[in-house]
Structure formats: C-alpha cells, structure tokens
mmCIF file of C-alpha atoms (C1' of nucleotides) in Angstrom:
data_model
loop_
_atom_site.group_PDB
_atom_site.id
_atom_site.type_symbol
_atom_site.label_atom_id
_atom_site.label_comp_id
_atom_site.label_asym_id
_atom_site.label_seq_id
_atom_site.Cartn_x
_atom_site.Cartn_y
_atom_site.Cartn_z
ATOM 1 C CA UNK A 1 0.000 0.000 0.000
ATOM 2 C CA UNK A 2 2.931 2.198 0.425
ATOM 3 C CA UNK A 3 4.369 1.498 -2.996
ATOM 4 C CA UNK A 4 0.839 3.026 -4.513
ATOM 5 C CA UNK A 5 0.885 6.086 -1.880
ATOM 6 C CA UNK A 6 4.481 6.582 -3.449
ATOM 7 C CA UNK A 7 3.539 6.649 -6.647
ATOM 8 C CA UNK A 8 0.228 8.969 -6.195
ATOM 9 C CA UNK A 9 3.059 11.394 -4.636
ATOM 10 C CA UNK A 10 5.379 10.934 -7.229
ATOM 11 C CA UNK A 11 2.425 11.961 -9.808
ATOM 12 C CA UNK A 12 1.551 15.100 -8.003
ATOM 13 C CA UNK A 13 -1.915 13.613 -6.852
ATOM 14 C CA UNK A 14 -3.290 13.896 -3.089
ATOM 15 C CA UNK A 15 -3.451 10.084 -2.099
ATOM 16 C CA UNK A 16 -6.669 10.061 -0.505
ATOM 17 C CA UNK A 17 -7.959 6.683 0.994
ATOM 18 C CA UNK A 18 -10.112 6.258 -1.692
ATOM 19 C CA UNK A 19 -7.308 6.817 -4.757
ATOM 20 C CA UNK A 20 -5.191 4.088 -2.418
ATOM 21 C CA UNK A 21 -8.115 1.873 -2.480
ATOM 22 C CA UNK A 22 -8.833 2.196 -5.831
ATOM 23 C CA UNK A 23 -5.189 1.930 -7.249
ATOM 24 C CA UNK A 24 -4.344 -0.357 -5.130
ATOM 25 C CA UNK A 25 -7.067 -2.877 -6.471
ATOM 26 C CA UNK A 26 -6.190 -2.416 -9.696
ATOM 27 C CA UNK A 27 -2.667 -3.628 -9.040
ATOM 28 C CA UNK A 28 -3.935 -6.318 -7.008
ATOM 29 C CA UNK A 29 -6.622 -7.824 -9.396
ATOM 30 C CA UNK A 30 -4.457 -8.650 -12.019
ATOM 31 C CA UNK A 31 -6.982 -8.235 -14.521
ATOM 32 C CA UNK A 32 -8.711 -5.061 -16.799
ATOM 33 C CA UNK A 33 -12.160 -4.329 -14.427
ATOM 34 C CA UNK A 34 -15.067 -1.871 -15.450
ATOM 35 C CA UNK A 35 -15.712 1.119 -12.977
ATOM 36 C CA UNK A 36 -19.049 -0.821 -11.811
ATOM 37 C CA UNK A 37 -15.996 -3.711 -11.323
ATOM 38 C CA UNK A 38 -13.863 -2.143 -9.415
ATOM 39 C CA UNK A 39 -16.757 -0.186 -7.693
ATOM 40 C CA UNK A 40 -18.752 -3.682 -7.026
ATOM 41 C CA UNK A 41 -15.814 -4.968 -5.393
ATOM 42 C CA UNK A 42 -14.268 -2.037 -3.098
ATOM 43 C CA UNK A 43 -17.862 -1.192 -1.513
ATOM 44 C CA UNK A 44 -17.584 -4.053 0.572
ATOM 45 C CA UNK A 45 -14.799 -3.235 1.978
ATOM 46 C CA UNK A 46 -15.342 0.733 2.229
ATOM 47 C CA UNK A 47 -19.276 0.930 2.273
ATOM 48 C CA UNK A 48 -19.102 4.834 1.959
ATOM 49 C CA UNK A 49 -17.008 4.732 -1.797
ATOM 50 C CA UNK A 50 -19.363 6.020 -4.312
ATOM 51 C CA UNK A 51 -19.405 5.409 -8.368
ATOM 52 C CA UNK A 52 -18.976 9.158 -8.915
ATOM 53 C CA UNK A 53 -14.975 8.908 -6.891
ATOM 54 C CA UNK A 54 -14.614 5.285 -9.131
ATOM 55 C CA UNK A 55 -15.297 7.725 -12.312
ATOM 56 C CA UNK A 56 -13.220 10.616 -11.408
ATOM 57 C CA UNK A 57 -10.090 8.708 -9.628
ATOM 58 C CA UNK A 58 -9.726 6.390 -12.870
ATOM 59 C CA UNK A 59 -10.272 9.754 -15.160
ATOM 60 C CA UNK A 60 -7.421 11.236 -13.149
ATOM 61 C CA UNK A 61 -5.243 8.436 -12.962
ATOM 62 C CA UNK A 62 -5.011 7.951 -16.626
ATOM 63 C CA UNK A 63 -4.682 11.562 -17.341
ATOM 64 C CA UNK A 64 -1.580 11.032 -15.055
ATOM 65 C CA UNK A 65 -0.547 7.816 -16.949
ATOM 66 C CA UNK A 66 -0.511 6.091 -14.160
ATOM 67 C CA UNK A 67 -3.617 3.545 -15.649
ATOM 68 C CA UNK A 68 -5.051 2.417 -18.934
ATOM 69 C CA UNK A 69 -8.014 3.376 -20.661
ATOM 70 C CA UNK A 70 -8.990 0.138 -22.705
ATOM 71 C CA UNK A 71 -12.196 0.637 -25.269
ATOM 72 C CA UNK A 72 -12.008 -3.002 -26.927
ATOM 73 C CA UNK A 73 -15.488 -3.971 -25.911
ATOM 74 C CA UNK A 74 -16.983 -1.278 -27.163
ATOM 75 C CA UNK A 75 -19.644 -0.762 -24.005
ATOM 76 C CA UNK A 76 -17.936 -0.277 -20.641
ATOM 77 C CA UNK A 77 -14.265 1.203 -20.816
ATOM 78 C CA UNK A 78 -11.917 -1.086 -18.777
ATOM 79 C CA UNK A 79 -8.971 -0.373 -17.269
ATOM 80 C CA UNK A 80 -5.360 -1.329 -16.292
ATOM 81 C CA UNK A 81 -2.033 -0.373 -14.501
ATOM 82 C CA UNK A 82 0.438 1.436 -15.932
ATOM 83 C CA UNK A 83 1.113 2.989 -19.207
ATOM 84 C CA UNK A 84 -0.518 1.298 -22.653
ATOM 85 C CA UNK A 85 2.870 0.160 -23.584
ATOM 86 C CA UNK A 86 1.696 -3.133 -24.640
ATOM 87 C CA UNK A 87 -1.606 -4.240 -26.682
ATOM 88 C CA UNK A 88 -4.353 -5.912 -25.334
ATOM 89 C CA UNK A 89 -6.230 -9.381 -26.464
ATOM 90 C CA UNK A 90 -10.197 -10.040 -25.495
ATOM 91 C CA UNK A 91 -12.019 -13.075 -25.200
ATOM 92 C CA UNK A 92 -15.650 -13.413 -27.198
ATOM 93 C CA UNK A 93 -16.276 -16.092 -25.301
ATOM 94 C CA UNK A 94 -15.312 -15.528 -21.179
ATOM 95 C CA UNK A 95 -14.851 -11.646 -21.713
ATOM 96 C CA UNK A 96 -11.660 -11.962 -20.389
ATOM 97 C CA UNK A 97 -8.839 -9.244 -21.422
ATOM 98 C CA UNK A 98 -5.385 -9.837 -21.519
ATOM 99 C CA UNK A 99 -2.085 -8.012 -21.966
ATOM 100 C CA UNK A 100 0.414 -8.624 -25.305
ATOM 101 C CA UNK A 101 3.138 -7.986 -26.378
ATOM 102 C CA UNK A 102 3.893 -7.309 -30.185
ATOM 103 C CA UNK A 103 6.231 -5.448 -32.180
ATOM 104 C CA UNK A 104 3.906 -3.624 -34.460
ATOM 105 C CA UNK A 105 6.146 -1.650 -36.567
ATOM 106 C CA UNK A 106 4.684 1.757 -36.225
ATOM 107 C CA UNK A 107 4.282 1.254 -32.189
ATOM 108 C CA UNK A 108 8.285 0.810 -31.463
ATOM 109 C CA UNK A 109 8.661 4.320 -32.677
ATOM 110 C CA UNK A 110 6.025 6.311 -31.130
ATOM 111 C CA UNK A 111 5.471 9.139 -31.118
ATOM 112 C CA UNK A 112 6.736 9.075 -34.594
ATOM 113 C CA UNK A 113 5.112 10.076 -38.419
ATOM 114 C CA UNK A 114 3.084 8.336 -40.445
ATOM 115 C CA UNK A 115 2.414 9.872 -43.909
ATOM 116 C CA UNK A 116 2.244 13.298 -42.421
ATOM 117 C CA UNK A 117 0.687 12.291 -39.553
ATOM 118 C CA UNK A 118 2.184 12.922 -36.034
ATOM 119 C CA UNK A 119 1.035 9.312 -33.995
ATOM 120 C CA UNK A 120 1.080 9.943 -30.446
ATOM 121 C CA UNK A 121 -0.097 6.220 -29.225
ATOM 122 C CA UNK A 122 -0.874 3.160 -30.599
ATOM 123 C CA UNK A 123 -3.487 0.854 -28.985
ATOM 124 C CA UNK A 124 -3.605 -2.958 -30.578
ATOM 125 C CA UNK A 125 -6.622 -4.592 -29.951
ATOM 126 C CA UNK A 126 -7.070 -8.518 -30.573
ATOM 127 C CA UNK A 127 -9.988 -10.408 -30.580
ATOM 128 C CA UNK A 128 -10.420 -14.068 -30.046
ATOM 129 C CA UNK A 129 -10.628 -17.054 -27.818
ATOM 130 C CA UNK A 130 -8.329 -17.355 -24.966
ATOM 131 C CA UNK A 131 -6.181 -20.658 -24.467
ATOM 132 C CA UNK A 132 -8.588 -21.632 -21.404
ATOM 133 C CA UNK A 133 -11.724 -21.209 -23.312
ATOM 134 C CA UNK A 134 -10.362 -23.494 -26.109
ATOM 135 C CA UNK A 135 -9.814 -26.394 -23.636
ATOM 136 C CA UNK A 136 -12.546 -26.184 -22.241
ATOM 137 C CA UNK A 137 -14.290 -26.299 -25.647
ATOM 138 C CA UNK A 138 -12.215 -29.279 -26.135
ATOM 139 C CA UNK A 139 -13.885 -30.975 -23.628
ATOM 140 C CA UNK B 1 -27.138 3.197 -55.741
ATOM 141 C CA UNK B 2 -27.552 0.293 -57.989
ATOM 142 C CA UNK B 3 -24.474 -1.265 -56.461
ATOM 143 C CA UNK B 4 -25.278 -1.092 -52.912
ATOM 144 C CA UNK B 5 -28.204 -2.547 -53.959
ATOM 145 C CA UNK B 6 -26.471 -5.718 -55.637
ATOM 146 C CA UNK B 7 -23.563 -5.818 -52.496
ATOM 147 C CA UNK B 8 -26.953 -6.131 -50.343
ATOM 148 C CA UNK B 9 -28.365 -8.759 -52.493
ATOM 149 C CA UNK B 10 -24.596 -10.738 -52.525
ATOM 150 C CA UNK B 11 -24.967 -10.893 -48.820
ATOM 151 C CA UNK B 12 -28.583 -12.214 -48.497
ATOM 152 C CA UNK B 13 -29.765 -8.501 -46.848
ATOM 153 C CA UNK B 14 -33.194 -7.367 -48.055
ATOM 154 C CA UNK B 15 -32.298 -4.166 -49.939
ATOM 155 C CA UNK B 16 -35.182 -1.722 -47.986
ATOM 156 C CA UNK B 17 -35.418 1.623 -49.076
ATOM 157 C CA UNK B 18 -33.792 2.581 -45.333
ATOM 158 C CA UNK B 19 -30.988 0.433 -45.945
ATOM 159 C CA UNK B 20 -29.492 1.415 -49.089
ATOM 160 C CA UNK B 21 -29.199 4.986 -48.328
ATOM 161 C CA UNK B 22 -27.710 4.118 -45.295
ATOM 162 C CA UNK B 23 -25.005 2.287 -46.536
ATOM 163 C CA UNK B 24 -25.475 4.653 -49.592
ATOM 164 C CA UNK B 25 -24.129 7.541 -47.117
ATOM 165 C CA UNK B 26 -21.607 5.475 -45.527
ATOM 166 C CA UNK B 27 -20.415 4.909 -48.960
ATOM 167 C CA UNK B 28 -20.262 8.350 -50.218
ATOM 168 C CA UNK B 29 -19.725 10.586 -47.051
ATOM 169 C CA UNK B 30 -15.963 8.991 -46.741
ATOM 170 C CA UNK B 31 -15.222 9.014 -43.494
ATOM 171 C CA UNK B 32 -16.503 7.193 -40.366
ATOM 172 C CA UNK B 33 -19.465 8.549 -39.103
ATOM 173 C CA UNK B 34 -21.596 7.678 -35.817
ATOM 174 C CA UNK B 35 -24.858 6.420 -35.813
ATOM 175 C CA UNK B 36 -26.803 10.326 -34.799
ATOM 176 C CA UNK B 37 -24.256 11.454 -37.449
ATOM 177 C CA UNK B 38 -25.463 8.863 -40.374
ATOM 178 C CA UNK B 39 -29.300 9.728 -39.229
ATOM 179 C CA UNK B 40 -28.775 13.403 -38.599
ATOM 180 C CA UNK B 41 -27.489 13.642 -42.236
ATOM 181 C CA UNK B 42 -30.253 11.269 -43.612
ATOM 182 C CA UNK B 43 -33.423 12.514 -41.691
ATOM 183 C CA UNK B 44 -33.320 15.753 -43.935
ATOM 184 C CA UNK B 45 -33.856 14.071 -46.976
ATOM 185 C CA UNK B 46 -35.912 11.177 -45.612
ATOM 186 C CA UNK B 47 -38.029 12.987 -42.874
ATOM 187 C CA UNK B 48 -39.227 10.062 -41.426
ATOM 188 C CA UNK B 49 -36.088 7.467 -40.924
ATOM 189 C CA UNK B 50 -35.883 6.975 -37.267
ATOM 190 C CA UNK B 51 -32.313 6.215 -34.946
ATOM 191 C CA UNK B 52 -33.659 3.052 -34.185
ATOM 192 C CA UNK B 53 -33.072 1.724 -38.006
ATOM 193 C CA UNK B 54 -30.047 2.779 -38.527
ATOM 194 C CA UNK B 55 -29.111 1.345 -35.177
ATOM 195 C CA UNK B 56 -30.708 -2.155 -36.167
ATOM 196 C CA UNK B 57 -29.450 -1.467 -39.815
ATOM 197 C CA UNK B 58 -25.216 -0.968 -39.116
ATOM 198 C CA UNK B 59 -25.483 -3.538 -36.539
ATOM 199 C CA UNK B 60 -26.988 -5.927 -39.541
ATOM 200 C CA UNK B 61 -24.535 -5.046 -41.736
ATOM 201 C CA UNK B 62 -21.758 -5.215 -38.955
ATOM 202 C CA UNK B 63 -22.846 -8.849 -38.466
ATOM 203 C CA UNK B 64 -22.452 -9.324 -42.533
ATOM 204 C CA UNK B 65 -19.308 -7.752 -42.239
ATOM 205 C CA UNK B 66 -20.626 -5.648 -44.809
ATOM 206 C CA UNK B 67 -19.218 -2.596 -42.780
ATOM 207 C CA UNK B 68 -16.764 -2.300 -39.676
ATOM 208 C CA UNK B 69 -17.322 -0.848 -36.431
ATOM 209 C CA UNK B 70 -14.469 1.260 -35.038
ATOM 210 C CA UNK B 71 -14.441 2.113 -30.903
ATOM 211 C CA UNK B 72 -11.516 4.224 -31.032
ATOM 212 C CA UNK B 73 -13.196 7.281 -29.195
ATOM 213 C CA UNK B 74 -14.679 5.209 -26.371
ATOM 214 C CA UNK B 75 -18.019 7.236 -26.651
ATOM 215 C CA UNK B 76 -20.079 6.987 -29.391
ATOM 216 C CA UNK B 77 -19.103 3.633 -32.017
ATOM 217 C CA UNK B 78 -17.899 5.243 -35.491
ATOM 218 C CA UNK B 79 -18.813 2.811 -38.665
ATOM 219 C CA UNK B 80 -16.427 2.345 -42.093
ATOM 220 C CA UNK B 81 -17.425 0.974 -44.919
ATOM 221 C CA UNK B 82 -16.172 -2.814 -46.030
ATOM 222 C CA UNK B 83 -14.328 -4.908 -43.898
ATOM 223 C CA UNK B 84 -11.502 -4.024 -40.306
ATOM 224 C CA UNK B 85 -8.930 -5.355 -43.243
ATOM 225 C CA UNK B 86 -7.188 -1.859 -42.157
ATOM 226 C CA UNK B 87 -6.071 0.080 -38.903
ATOM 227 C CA UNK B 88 -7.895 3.769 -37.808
ATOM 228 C CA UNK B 89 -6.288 7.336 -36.951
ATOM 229 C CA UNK B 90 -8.263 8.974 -34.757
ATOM 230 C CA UNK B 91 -7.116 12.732 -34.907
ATOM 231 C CA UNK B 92 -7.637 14.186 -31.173
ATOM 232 C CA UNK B 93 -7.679 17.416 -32.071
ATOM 233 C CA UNK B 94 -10.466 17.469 -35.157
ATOM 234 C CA UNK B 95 -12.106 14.247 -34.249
ATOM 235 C CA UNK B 96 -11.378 12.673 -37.840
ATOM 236 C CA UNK B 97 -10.905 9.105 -38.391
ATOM 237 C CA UNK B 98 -8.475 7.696 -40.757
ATOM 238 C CA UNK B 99 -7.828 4.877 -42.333
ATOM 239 C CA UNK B 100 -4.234 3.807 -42.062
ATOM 240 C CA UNK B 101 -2.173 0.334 -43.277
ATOM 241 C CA UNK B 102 0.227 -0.769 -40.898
ATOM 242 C CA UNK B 103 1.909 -4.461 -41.638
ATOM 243 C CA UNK B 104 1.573 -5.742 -38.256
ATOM 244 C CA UNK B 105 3.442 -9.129 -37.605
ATOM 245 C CA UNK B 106 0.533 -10.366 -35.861
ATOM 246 C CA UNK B 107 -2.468 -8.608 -38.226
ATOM 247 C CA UNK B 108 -0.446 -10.452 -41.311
ATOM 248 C CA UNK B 109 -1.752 -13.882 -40.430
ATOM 249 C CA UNK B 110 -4.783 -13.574 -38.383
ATOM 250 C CA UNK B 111 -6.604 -15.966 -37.952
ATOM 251 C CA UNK B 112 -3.677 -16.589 -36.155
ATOM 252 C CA UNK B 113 -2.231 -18.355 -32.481
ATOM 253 C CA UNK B 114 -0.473 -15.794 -29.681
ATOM 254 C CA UNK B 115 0.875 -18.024 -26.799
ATOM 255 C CA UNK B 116 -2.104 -20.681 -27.099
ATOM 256 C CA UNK B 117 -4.451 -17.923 -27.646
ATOM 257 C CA UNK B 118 -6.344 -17.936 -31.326
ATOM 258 C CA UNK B 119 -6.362 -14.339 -32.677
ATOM 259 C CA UNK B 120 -9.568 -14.161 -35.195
ATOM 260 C CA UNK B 121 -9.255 -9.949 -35.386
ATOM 261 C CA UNK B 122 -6.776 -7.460 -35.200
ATOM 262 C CA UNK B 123 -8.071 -3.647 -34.424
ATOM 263 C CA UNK B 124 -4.660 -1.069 -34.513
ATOM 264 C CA UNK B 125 -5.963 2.171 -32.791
ATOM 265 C CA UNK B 126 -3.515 5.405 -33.381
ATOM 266 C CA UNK B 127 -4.325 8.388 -32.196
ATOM 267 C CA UNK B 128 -2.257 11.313 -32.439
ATOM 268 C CA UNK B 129 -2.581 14.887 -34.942
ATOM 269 C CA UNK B 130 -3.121 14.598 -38.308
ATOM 270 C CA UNK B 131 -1.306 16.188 -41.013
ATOM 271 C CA UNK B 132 -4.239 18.993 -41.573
ATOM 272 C CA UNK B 133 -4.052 20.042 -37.659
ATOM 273 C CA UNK B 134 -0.517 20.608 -37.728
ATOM 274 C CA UNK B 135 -0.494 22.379 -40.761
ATOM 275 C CA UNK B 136 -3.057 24.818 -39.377
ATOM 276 C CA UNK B 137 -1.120 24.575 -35.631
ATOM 277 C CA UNK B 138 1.804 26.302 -37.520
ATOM 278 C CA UNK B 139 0.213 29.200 -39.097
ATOM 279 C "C1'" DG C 1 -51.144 -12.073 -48.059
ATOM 280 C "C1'" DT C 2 -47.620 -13.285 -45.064
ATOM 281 C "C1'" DT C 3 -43.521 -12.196 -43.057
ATOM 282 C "C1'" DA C 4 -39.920 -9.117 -41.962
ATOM 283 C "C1'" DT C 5 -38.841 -4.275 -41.223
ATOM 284 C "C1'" DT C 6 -39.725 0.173 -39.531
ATOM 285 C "C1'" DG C 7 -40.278 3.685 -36.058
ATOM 286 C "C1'" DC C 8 -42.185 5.400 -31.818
ATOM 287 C "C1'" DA C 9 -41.821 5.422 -26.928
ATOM 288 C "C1'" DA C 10 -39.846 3.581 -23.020
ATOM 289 C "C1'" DA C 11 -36.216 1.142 -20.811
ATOM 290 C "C1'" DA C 12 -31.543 -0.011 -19.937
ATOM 291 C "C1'" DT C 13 -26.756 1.163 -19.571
ATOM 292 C "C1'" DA C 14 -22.734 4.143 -19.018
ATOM 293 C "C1'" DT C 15 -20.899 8.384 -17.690
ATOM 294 C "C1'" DT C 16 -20.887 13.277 -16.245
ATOM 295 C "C1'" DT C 17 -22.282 17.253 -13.554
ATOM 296 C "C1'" DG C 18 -24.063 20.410 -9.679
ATOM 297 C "C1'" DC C 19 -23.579 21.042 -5.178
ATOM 298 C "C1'" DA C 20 -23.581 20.335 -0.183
ATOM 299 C "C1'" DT C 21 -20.750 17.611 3.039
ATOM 300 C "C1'" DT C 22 -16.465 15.964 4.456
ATOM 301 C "C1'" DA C 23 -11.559 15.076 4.687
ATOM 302 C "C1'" DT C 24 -6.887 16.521 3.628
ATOM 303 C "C1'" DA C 25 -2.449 18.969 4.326
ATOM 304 C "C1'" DT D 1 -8.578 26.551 8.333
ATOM 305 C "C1'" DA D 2 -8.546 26.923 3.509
ATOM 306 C "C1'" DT D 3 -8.787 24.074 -0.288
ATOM 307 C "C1'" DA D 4 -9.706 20.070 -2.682
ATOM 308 C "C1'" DA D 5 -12.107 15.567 -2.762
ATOM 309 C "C1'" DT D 6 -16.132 12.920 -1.849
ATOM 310 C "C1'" DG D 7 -20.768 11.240 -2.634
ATOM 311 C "C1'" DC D 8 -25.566 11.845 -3.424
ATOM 312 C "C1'" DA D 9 -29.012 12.898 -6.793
ATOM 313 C "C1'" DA D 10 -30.129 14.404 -11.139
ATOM 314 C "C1'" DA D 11 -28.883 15.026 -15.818
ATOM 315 C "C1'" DT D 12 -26.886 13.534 -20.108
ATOM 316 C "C1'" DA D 13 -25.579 10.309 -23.714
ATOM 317 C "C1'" DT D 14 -25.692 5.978 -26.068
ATOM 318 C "C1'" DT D 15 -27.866 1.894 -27.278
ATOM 319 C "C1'" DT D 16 -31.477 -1.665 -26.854
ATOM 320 C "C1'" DT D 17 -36.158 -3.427 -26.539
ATOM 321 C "C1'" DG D 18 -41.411 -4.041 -26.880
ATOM 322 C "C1'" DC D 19 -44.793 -3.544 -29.940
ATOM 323 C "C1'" DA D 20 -48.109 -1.628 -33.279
ATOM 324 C "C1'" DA D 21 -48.018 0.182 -38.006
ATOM 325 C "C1'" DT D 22 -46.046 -0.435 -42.389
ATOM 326 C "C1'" DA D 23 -43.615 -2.120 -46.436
ATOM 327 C "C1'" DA D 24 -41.372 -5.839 -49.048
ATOM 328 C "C1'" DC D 25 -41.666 -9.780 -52.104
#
DNA sequence: GTTATTGCAAAATATTTGCATTATA
DNA sequence: TATAATGCAAATATTTTGCAATAAC
C-alpha cells in the first residue's frame, strides 16, 4: 500500500484513501475491471465509496498515466495499470482481457510520423478465444 | 445506388429503401461517421427514418461484415465501410478518423495463435494529430 | 397475403455534472 | 482553516427493446 501512496506522490496527486483503495485494487486484481468492477468490489470493503470517486479517480489516474483506458469492448471502458505500452487481447467467449506484447512496426517508434501524420499512441486490440476457453471447448 | 443494392443482395440482406441509403451515405460521405451522425445527415432528406433503423441497420450489416465498427473514441461507435482489413487514426484534435495500413506481424496472419491464444481480429488504434491540424497549428 | 422491417416510446446502460458535506495537508 | 475531494441525486448520452403500423416480395 505504500508502494501506490508513493507513486500517487510521485504523480503530483493527493493520495486520498479512496485513490489508495482504488489503485491499489487495480494492481492487485491482475486483470482489466469496469468502474461498476472495481466499484462492485471495493464497496464491501469501504461501504461509503461512491461510483462518482470510481469515475473521477480512474479519469485522473489515466490523465496522469498512471492507468489504462482500454475501449475493446466497445460498451464499458476497462482499465489497467500502468502505461498502454503493450496491446491488449479479449475473449468473445469468457470476456476476459489480456495483456500482449507485439512489435507492431509503427508502435516501437512512437510518437513518430506516419504519412504526415504525427502518432502519439498506438493501442492494438485482438480479438479471439483465450487458451482456457479453447480447452474447455475441447472438452 | 444500384451497387449497394447488388452488395446487399450478394450478402442475403433485403435491400429496404432505409438500408441502401444508409449504406449509400456510408459509402459516399468517406469518413466514419456515428450512428446520430449517419441519421442526422439522412433525416433531412428522408423525414421520417428513425435512430432506431439505422441502429438495427449498421449492426446488420456489422454482423455481414458488410461494414466495420471502429471504438476508437470510447463514446459513441464510429462505422467504415467494407471490412476491419485496415487500422484507424483517430485525430484528437479534429475528431477525424483515418484509415491507415500498418503491416503488423501479428495482423499479417490472423486468424492466427499468440501463446495458445487464437487471434480471429486485429483492431490497430492510433491516435495522435493529423497532417491537416498541424499544418493549421503552424500558421 | 404473409412475413420481416420500420419507427415510436420507453427502458436499460454508461458516464458526467451540480452542489452540499467531508476530509486533507 | 482553507482548499480540494467525496458522494448523493439528477442530468446527459448511447444503445437496446417491446410492440403496433407499415412495407417488401
């Protein structure tokens, strides 16, 4: 928990209990929840959190960089730690989202040009099934 | 109009009158517009098209992969004509959406496996200024 | 003439905003 | 204690759904 409070410092952000909460459950959970996610999950725990402090900690953290905006589903917006230095693979079938790692050729030099074009960030979204889906297809 | 009419027809898609100049405007407008875009544009010359057909309309012809559906924003979904055979520029200073062609390793041989995982689509979101804005930045 | 499509209104879902209360440094 | 963050309620935005009227072949 003191690792997260150190980086809400180092970004120049107040590290309220709620940001620590919040932060510190995305690092924890290993996956790419939805604000209702991480909301559904943290009020348990801290009965008093509200949606509207899910919604403007995560808009503030990845102003900051210090999460992930990820649109691949196209409803909810999900979201993950750190920078979007890496692309991201969903599931059709279990929903699941996972992190990848490619070398697209335009995303090792960003920012960089592209027919006039300044590119600031690239975002690689995959679609598919995940190994544990196919097994259990398999089966 | 005659050839929407017959790429309709190819795909088993009733041609009604609502659905060719839908993906008549998709077709000529050029760029990727959103659904109140598309019926904004229509409803002045056919007063009594309503949001709910084009909504049922683009996600028929998403389905038939007769257009694309592109979530770069993560707001509003933005539709393309033809197939995701390409990657999209989203320009965060005008809006616009471009298409771009990037030879990602991955993207060349999808349907393709990723660590177990089977990739069926690839979606490349950049986003960055495009060549228009920075033009106009400068003067 | 039968079946599928359209379009209205309402519902469902996701996110933002106004503002009074509360917590932070 | 002054300022910024929180959280409730309401508003906004996007998309879907139920269903009666309509159009397609």
């Amino acid at each position: 928990m003191n690792i997260v409070k150190n980086k809400l410092n180092q970004a120049g952000i107040k590290p309220t209990y709620q940001r620590l909460v919040i932060m510190d459950y995305l690092e924890q959970c290993g996956s790419h929840p939805t604000v209702d996610g991480i909301y559904e999950n943290l009020v348990i725990k801290v009965p008093t959190i509200s949606r509207t402090t899910v919604y403007n900690t995560l808009n503030l953290l990845t102003a900051e960089s210090l999460v992930h905006a990820v649109t691949i589903t196209g409803t909810e917006v999900h979201y993950g730690i750190g920078r979007a230095d890496h692309h991201h693979f969903l599931c059709v079938q279990c929903g699941r989202i996972l992190d990848i790692e490619v070398n697209c050729p335009l995303a090792t030099q960003v920012p960089g040009d592209y027919l006039g074009h300044q590119i600031l960030e690239v975002h690689g979204y995959f679609r598919g099934i995940c190994s544990d889906c196919l097994n259990k297809n398999k089966r």
